CSV table of C-alpha atoms in Angstrom, one decimal:
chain,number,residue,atom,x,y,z
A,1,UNK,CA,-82.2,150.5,-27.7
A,2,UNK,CA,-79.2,149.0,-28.4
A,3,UNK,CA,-78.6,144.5,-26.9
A,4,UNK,CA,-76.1,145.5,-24.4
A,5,UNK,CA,-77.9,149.0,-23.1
A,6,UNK,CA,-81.1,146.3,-22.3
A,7,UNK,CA,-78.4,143.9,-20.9
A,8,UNK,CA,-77.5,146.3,-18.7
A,9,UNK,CA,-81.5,147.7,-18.0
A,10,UNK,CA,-81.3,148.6,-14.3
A,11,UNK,CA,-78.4,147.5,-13.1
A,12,UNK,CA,-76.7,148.3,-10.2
A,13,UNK,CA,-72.9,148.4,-9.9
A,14,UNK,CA,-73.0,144.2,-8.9
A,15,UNK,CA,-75.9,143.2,-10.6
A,16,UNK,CA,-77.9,143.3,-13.8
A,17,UNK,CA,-81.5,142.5,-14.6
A,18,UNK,CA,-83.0,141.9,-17.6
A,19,UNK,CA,-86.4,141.0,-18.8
A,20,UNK,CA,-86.3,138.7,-21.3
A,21,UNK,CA,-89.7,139.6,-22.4
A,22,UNK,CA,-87.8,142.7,-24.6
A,23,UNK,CA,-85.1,140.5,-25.9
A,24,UNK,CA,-85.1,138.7,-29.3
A,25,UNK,CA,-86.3,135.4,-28.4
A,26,UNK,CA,-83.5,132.8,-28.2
A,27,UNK,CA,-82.8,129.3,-29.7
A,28,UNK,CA,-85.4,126.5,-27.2
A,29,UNK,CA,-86.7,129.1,-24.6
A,30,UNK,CA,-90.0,130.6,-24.5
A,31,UNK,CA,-88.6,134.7,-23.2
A,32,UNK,CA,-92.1,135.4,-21.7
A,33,UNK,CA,-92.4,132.0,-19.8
A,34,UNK,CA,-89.6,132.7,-17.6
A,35,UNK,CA,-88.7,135.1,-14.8
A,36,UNK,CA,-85.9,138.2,-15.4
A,37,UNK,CA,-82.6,136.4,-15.7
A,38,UNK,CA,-79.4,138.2,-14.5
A,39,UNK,CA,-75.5,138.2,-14.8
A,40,UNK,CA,-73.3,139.3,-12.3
A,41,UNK,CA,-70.1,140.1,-14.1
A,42,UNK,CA,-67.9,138.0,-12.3
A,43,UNK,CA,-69.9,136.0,-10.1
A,44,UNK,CA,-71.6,132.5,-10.2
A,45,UNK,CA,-74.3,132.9,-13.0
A,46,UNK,CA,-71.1,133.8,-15.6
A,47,UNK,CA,-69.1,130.8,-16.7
A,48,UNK,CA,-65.8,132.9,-18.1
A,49,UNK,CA,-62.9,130.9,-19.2
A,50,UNK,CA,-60.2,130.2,-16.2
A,51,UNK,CA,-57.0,132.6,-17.0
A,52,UNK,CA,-55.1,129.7,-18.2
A,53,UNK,CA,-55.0,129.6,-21.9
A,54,UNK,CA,-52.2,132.5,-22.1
A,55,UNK,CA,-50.2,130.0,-19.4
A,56,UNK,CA,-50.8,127.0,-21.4
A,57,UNK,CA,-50.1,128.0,-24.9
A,58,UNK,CA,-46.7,130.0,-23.5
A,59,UNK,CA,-45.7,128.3,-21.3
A,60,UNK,CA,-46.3,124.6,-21.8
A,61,UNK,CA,-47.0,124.4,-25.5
A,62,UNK,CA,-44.7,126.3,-26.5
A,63,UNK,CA,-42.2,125.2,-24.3
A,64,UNK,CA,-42.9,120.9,-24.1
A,65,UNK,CA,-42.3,119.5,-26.6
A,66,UNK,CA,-43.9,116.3,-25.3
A,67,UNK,CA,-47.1,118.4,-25.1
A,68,UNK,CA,-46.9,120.0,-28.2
A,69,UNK,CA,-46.2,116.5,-30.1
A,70,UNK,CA,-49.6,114.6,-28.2
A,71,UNK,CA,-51.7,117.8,-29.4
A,72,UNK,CA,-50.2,117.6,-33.0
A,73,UNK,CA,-51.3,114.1,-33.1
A,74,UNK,CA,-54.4,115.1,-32.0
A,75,UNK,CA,-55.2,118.2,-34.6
A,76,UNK,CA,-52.9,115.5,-37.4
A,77,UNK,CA,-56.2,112.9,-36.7
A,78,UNK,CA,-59.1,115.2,-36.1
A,79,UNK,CA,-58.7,117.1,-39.0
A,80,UNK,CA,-58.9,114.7,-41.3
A,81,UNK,CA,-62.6,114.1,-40.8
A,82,UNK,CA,-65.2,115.9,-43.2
A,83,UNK,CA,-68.9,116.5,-42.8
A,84,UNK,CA,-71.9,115.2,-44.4
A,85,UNK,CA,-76.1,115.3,-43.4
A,86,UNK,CA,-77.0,111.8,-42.4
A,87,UNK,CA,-80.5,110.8,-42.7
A,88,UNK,CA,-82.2,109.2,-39.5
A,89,UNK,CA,-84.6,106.7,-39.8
A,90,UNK,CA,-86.8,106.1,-37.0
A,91,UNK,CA,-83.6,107.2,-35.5
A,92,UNK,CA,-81.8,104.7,-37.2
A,93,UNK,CA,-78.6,106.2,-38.9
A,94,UNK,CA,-78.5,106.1,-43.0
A,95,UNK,CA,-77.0,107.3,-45.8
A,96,UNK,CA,-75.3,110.5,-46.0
A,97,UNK,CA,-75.2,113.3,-48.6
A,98,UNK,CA,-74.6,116.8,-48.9
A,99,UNK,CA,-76.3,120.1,-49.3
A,100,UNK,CA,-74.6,123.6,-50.6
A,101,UNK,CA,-75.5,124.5,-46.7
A,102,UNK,CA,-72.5,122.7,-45.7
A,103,UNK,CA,-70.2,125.2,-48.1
A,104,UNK,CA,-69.5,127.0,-44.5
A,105,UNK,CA,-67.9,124.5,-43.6
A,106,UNK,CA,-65.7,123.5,-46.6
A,107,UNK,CA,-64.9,127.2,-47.0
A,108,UNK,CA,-65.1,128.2,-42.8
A,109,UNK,CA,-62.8,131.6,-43.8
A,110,UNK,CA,-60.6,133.0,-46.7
A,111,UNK,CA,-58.6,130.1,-47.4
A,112,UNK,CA,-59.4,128.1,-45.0
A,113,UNK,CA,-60.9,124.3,-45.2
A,114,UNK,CA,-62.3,122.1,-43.1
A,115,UNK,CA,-59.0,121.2,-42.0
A,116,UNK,CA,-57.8,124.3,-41.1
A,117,UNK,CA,-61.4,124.8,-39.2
A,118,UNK,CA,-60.7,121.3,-37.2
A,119,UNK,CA,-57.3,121.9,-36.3
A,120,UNK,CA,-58.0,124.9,-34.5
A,121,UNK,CA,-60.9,123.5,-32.4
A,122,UNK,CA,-58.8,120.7,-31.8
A,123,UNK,CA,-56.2,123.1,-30.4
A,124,UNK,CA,-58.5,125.8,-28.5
A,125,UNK,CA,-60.2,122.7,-26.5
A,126,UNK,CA,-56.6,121.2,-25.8
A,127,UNK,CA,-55.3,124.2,-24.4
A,128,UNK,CA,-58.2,126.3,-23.1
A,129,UNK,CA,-61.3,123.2,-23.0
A,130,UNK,CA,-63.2,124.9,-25.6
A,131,UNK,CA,-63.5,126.4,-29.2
A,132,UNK,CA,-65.5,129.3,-29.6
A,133,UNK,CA,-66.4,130.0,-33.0
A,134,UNK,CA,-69.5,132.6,-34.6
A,135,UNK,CA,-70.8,132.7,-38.0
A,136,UNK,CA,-70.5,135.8,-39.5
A,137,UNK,CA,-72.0,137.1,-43.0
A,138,UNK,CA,-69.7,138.9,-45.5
A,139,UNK,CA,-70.0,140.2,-48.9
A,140,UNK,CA,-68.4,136.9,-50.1
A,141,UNK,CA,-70.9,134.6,-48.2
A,142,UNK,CA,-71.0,133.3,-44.4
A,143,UNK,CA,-68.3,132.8,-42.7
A,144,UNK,CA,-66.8,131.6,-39.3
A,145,UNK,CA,-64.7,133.8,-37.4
A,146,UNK,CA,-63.0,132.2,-34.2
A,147,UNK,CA,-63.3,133.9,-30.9
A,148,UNK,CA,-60.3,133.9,-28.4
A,149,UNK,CA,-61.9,131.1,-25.5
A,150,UNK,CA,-60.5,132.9,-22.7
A,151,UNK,CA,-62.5,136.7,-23.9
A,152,UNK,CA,-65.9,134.7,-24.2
A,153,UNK,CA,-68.6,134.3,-21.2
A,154,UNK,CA,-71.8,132.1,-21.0
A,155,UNK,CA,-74.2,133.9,-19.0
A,156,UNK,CA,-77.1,131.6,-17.8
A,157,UNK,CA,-80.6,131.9,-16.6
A,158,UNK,CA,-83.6,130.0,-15.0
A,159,UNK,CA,-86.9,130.3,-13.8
A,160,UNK,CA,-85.9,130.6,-10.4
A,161,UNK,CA,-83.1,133.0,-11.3
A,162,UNK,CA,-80.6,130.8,-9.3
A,163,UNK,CA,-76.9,129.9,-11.1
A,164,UNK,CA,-77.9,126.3,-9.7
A,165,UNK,CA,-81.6,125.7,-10.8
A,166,UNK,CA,-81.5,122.7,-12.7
A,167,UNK,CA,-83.5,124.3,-15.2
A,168,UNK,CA,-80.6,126.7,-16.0
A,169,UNK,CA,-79.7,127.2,-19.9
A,170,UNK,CA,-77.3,129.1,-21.2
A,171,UNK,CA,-79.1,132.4,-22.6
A,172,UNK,CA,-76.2,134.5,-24.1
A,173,UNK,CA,-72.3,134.9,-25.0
A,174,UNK,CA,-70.5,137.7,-24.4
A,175,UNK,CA,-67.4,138.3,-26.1
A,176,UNK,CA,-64.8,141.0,-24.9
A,177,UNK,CA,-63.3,142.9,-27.2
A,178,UNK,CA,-61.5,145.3,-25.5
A,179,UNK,CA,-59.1,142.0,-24.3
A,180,UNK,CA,-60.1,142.2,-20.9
A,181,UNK,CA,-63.1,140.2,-19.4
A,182,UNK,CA,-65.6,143.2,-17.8
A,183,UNK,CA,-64.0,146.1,-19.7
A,184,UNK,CA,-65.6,147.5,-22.3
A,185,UNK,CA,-69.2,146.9,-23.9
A,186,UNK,CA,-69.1,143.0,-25.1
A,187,UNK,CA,-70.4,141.5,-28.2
A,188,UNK,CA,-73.7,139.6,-27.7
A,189,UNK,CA,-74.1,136.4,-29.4
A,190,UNK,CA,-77.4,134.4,-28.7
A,191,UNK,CA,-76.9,130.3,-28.5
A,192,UNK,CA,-78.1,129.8,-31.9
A,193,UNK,CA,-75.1,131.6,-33.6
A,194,UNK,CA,-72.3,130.7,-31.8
A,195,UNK,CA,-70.6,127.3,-32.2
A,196,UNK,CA,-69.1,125.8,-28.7
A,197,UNK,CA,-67.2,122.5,-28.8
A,198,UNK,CA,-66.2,121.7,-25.4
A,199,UNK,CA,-65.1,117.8,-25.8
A,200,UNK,CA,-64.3,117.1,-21.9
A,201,UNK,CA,-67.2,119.0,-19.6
A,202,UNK,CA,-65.3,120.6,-16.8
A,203,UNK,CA,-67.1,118.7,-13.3
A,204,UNK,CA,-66.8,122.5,-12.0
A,205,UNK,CA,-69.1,124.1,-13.9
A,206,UNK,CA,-72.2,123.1,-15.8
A,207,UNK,CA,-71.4,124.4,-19.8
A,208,UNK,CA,-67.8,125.1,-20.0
A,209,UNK,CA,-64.9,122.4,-21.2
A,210,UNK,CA,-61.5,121.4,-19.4
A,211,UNK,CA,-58.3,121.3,-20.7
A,212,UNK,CA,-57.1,117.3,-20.4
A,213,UNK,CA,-54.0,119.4,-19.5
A,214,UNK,CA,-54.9,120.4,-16.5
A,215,UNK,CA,-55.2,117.3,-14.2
A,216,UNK,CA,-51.1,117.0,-15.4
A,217,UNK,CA,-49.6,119.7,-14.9
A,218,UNK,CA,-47.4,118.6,-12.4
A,219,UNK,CA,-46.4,116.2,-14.7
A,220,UNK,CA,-46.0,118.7,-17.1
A,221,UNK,CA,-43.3,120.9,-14.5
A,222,UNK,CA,-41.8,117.9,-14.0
A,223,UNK,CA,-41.3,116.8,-17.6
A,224,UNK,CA,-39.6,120.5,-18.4
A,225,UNK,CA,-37.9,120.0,-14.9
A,226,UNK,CA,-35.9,117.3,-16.4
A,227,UNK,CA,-35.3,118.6,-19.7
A,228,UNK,CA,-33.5,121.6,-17.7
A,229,UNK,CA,-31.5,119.4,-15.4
A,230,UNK,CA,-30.2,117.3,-18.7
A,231,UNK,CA,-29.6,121.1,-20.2
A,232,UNK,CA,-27.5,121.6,-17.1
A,233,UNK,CA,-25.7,118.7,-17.5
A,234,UNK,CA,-24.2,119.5,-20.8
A,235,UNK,CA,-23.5,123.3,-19.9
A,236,UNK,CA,-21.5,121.7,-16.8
A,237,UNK,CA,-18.7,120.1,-19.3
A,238,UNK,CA,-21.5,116.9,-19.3
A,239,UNK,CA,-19.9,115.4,-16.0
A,240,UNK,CA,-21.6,114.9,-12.9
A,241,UNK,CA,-21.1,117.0,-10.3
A,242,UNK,CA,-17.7,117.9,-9.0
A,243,UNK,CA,-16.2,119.0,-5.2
A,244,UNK,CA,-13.0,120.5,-5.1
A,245,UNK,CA,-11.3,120.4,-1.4
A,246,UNK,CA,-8.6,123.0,-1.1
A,247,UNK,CA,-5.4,123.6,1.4
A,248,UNK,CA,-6.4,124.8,4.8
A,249,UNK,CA,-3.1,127.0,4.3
A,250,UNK,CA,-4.4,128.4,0.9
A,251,UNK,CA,-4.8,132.2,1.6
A,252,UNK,CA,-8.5,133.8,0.5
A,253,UNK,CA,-7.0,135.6,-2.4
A,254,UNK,CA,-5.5,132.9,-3.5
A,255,UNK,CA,-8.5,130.6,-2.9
A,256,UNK,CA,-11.0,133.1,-5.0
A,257,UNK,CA,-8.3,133.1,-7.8
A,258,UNK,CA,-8.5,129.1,-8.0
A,259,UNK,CA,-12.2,129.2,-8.0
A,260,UNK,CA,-12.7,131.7,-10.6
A,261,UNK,CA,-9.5,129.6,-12.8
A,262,UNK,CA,-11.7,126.5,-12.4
A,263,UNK,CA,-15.2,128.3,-13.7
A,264,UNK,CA,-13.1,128.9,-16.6
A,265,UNK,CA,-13.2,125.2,-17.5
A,266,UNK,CA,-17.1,125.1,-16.9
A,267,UNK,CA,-19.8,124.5,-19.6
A,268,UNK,CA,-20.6,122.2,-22.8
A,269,UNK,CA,-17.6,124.1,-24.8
A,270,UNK,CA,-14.6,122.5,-22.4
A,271,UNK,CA,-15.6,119.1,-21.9
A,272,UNK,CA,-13.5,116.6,-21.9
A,273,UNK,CA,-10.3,118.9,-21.8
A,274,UNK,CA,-7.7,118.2,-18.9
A,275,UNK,CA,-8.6,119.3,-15.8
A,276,UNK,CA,-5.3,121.1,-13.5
A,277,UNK,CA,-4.8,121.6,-10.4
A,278,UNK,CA,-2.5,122.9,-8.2
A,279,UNK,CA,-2.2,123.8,-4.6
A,280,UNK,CA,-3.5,120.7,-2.9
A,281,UNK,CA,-6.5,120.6,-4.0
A,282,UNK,CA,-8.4,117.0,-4.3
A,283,UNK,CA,-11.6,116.7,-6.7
A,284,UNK,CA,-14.4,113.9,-5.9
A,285,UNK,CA,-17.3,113.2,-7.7
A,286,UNK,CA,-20.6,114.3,-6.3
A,287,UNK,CA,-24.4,112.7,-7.2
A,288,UNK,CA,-24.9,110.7,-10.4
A,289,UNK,CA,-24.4,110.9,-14.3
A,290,UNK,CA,-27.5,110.2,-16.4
A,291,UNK,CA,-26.8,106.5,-17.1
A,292,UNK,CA,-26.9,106.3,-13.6
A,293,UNK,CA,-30.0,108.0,-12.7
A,294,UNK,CA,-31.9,106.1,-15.0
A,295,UNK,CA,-32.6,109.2,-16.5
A,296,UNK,CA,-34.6,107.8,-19.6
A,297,UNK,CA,-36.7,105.6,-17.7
A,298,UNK,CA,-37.6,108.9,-14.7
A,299,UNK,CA,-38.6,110.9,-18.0
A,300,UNK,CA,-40.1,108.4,-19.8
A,301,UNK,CA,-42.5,107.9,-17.3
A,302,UNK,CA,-43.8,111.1,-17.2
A,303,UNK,CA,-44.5,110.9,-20.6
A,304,UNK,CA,-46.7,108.1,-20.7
A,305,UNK,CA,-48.7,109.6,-17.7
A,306,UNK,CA,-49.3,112.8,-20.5
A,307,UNK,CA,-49.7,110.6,-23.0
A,308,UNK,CA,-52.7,109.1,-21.2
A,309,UNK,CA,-54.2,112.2,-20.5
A,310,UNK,CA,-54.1,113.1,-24.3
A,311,UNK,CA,-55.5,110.4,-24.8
A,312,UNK,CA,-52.9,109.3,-27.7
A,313,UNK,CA,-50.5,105.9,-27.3
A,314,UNK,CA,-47.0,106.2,-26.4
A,315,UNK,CA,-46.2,104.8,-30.1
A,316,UNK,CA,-48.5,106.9,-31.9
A,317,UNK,CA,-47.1,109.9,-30.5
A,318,UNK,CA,-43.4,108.5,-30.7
A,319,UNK,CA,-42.7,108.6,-27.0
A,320,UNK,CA,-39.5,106.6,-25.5
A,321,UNK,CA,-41.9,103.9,-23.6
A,322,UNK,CA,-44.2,103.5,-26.8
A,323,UNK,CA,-41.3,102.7,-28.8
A,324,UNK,CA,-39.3,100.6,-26.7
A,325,UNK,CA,-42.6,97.9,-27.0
A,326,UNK,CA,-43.2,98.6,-30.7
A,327,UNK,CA,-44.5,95.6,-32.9
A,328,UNK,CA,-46.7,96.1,-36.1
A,329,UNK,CA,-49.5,94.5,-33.9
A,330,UNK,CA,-49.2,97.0,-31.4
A,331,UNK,CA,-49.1,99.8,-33.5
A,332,UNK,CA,-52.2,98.7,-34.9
A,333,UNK,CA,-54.1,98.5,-31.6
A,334,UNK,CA,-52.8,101.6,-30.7
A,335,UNK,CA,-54.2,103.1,-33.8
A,336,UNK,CA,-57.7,101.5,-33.2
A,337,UNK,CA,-57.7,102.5,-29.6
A,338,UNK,CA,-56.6,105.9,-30.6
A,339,UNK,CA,-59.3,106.5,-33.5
A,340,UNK,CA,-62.4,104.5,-30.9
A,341,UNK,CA,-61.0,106.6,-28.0
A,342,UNK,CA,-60.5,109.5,-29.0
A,343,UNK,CA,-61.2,111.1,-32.7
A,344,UNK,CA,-64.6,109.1,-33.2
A,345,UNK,CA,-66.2,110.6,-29.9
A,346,UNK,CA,-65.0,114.0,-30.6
A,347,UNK,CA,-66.0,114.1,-34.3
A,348,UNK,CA,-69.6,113.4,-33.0
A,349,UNK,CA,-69.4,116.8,-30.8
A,350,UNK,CA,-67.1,118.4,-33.0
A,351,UNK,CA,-70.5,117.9,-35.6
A,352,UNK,CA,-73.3,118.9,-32.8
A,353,UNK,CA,-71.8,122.5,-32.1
A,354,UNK,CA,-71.2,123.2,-36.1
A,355,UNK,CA,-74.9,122.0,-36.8
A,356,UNK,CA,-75.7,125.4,-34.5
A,357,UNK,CA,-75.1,127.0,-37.5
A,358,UNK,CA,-76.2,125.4,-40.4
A,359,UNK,CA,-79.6,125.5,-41.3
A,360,UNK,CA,-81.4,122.5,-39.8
A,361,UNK,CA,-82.2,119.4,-42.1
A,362,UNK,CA,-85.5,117.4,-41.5
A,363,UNK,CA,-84.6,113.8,-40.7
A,364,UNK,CA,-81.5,114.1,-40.6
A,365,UNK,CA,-78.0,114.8,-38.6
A,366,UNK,CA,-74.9,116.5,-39.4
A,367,UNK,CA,-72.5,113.6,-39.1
A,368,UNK,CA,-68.8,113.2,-39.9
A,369,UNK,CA,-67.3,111.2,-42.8
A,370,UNK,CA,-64.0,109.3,-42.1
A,371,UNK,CA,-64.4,107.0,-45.1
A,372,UNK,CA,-61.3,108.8,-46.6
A,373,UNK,CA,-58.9,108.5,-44.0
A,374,UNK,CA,-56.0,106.5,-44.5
A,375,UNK,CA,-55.4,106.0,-41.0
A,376,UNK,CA,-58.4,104.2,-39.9
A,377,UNK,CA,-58.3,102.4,-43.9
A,378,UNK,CA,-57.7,98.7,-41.5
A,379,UNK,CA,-60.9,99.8,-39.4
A,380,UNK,CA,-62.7,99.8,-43.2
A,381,UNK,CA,-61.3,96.6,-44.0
A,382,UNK,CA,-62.8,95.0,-40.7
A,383,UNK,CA,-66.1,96.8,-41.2
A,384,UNK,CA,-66.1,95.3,-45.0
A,385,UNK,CA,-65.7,91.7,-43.6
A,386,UNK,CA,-68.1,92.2,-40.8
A,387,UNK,CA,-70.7,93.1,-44.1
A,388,UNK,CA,-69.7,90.3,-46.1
A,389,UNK,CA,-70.4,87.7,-42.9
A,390,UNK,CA,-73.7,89.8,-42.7
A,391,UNK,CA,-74.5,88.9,-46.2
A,392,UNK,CA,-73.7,85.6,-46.0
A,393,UNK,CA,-75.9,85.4,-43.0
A,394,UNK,CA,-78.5,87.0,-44.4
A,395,UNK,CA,-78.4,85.0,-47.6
A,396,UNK,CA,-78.4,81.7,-45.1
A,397,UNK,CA,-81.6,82.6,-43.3
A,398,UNK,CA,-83.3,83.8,-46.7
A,399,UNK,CA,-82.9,80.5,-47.7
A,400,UNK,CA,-83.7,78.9,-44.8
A,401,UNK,CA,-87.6,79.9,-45.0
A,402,UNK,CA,-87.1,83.1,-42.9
A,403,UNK,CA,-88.7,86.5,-43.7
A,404,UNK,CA,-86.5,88.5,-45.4
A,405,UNK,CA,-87.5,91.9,-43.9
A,406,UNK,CA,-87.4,90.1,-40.4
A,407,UNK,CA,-83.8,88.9,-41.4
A,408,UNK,CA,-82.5,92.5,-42.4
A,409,UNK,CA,-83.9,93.6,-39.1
A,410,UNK,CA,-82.7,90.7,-36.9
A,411,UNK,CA,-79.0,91.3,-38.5
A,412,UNK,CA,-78.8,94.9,-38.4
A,413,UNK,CA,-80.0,94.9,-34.7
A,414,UNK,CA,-77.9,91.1,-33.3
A,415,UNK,CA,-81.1,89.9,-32.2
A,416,UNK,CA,-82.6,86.9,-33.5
A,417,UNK,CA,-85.8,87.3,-31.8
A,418,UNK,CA,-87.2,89.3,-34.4
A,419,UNK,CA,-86.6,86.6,-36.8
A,420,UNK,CA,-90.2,85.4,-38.0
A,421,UNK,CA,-90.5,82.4,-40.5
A,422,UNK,CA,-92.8,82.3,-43.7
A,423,UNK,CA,-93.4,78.7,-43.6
A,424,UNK,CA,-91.7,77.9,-46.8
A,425,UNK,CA,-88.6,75.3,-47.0
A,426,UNK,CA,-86.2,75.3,-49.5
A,427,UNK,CA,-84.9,78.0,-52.1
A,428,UNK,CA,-88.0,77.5,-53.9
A,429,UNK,CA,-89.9,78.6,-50.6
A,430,UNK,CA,-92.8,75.7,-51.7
A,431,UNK,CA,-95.6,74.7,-49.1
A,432,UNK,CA,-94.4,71.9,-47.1
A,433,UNK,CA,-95.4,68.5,-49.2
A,434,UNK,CA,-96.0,70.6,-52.8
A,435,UNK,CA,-94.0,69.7,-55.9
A,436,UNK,CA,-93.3,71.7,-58.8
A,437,UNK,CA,-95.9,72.3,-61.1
A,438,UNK,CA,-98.7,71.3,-58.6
């Protein structure tokens, strides 16, 4: 029997049960410890994608190009980063090294790097919260193929068979390949195959991501708002507003022949050229040019409220506001906020969903590596002064009589209390009131 005929075992035109106990057992759930789990297509224990995605990418990033710039200096960061095993020591972090296991991940599709792999989680979780990605095998070797975030559902399931159980896990994927969530037979991939990186949990639902978009988009409408009323201002002959007064004893005719003259002079093409008229008619100036409406400060402001959102300074993006305040001392705390606030965090996920499909390593993590990166290369320089001082420290208490293991550990961990003394004085480390050669 085919996944999706026992999927759909039973079920009723709402509802369908199915007992776990004739499933392939799943990744960190026992199938015959648990009751039947369902899915209602549609309804509470299904965590499908919110319709947005399509809106997002057509009609905001497509569209903004505020937007579009804060996620391009998202995906320019992220995908910089590479990954490595990292061993753990007594959960300690370590060295790292590589395995021909993480090939996938240098070679994720024909073509395709690591880079190309990042940049398009970087832009599926931007725009849709999440990046949805399988691992497929090929007669070239295993690959990754990405799955579109809004044609993917997590179907859950708990003891208690209730959406809300906190014991809920997620037990399946379905992926709808007929383009339409609930038409069609979907593809079933268990947790341990698919790779989910959802960066910012969505407070709404318990394993789906949120778009950072999302709490803005007002500010997003308002930002495109006023890239169409400065449009309109230069198709209007770039002058403000104008109201034209005519003779009470100007006929109709006549009046809708003198309008119609005076759209003739209208748009970008005939600014500037010498306004007649004739008639009586008296022109007056109505509302404000840009200069006056303070237009670059009204947009500006927008901006930064995106900017903050993204998560990405004003001057690393190259917004107005950022600018306007730009010293080489900002810049760099910008670009240390940007890498601490942002790219560090999400490398860490970005590493937990691809380790779903690698083969596990014993004692170790799957870890990024941002040794490489020229833009965090001042973040290296700090990190190699803070070892020197540890050296030096280190070197100080050694020859101060302390334990040297008890020193490593008492550095490596800022606390002093572990520190434990051998007795010894001196760089010779003698017994107190000993000479050399006793």
């Amino acid at each position: 029997m085919r996944r999706i005929d026992r999927l759909r075992g039973g079920r009723t035109e709402e509802r369908a049960l199915v007992d776990l106990a004739s499933w392939v057992p799943f990744a960190g759930l026992d199938p015959m410890s648990m009751n039947p789990v369902h899915t209602t297509w549609g309804k509470q224990s299904v965590e499908p994608i919110p319709n947005n995605f399509e809106g997002y990418v057509r009609g905001i990033y497509k569209r903004d190009g505020v937007v579009f710039g804060l996620i391009a200096a998202r995906v320019a960061l992220f995908k910089q980063a590479r990954f490595q095993w990292q061993r753990l020591d007594n959960g300690t972090p370590g060295e790292m090294f590589g395995t021909a296991d993480l090939d996938l991940l240098e070679r994720p599709w024909l073509n395709g790097t690591t880079s190309d792999l990042l940049a398009r989680m970087e832009q599926d979780a931007s725009l849709a919260g999440q990046f949805y990605g399988v691992r497929r095998d090929t007669p070239s070797g295993p690959r990754i193929r990405r799955l579109r975030p809004t044609l993917v559902s997590i179907v859950t399931g708990s003891p208690s068979n209730l959406p809300d159980d906190p014991d809920a896990e997620p037990v399946a994927y379905l992926f709808w390949r007929s383009g339409c969530v609930g038409q069609g037979e979907p593809q079933i991939f268990w947790p341990d195959e698919i790779i989910h990186y959802a960066p910012t949990p969505d407070p709404d639902a318990n394993w789906r991501g949120m778009s950072w978009i999302t709490p803005v988009i007002r500010e997003v409408e308002a930002d495109m708002g006023a890239t169409e009323h400065k449009a309109k201002f230069f198709e209007n002959a770039a002058t403000p507003n104008l109201a034209v007064s005519l003779d009470k004893a100007l006929t109709k005719k006549d009046a809708l022949d003198f309008i119609e003259a005076m759209r003739d002079n209208e748009g970008a093409r005939n600014a500037y050229r010498t306004l007649w008229l004739a008639g009586g008619a008296d022109v007056k100036v109505v509302g404000a040019d840009l200069k006056q409406l303070d237009f670059k400060a009204t947009q500006g402001a927008g901006e930064t409220r995106l900017a903050s959102a993204a998560q990405v300074p004003p001057i690393i993006a190259g917004l107005s506001e950022g600018l306007g305040a730009a010293t080489y001392s900002n810049y760099g705390q910008a670009r240390r906020h940007f890498a601490d606030i942002f790219a560090r965090p999400a490398w860490g996920d970005a590493a937990a969903a691809l380790e779903s499909v690698i083969s596990p390593r014993s004692g170790a993590r799957l870890w990024y590596d941002d040794q490489h990166i020229s833009f965090l290369q001042e973040d290296q320089r700090d990190e190699a002064e803070i070892f020197a001082a540890d050296a030096t420290t280190i070197r100080t208490l050694t020859d101060g009589g302390f334990d040297p293991e008890s020193v490593k550990q008492a550095v490596k961990s800022r606390n002093f209390s572990l520190l434990k003394h051998t007795g010894l004085l001196s760089v010779q480390m003698q017994s107190p009131g000993t000479t050399a050669g006793v």
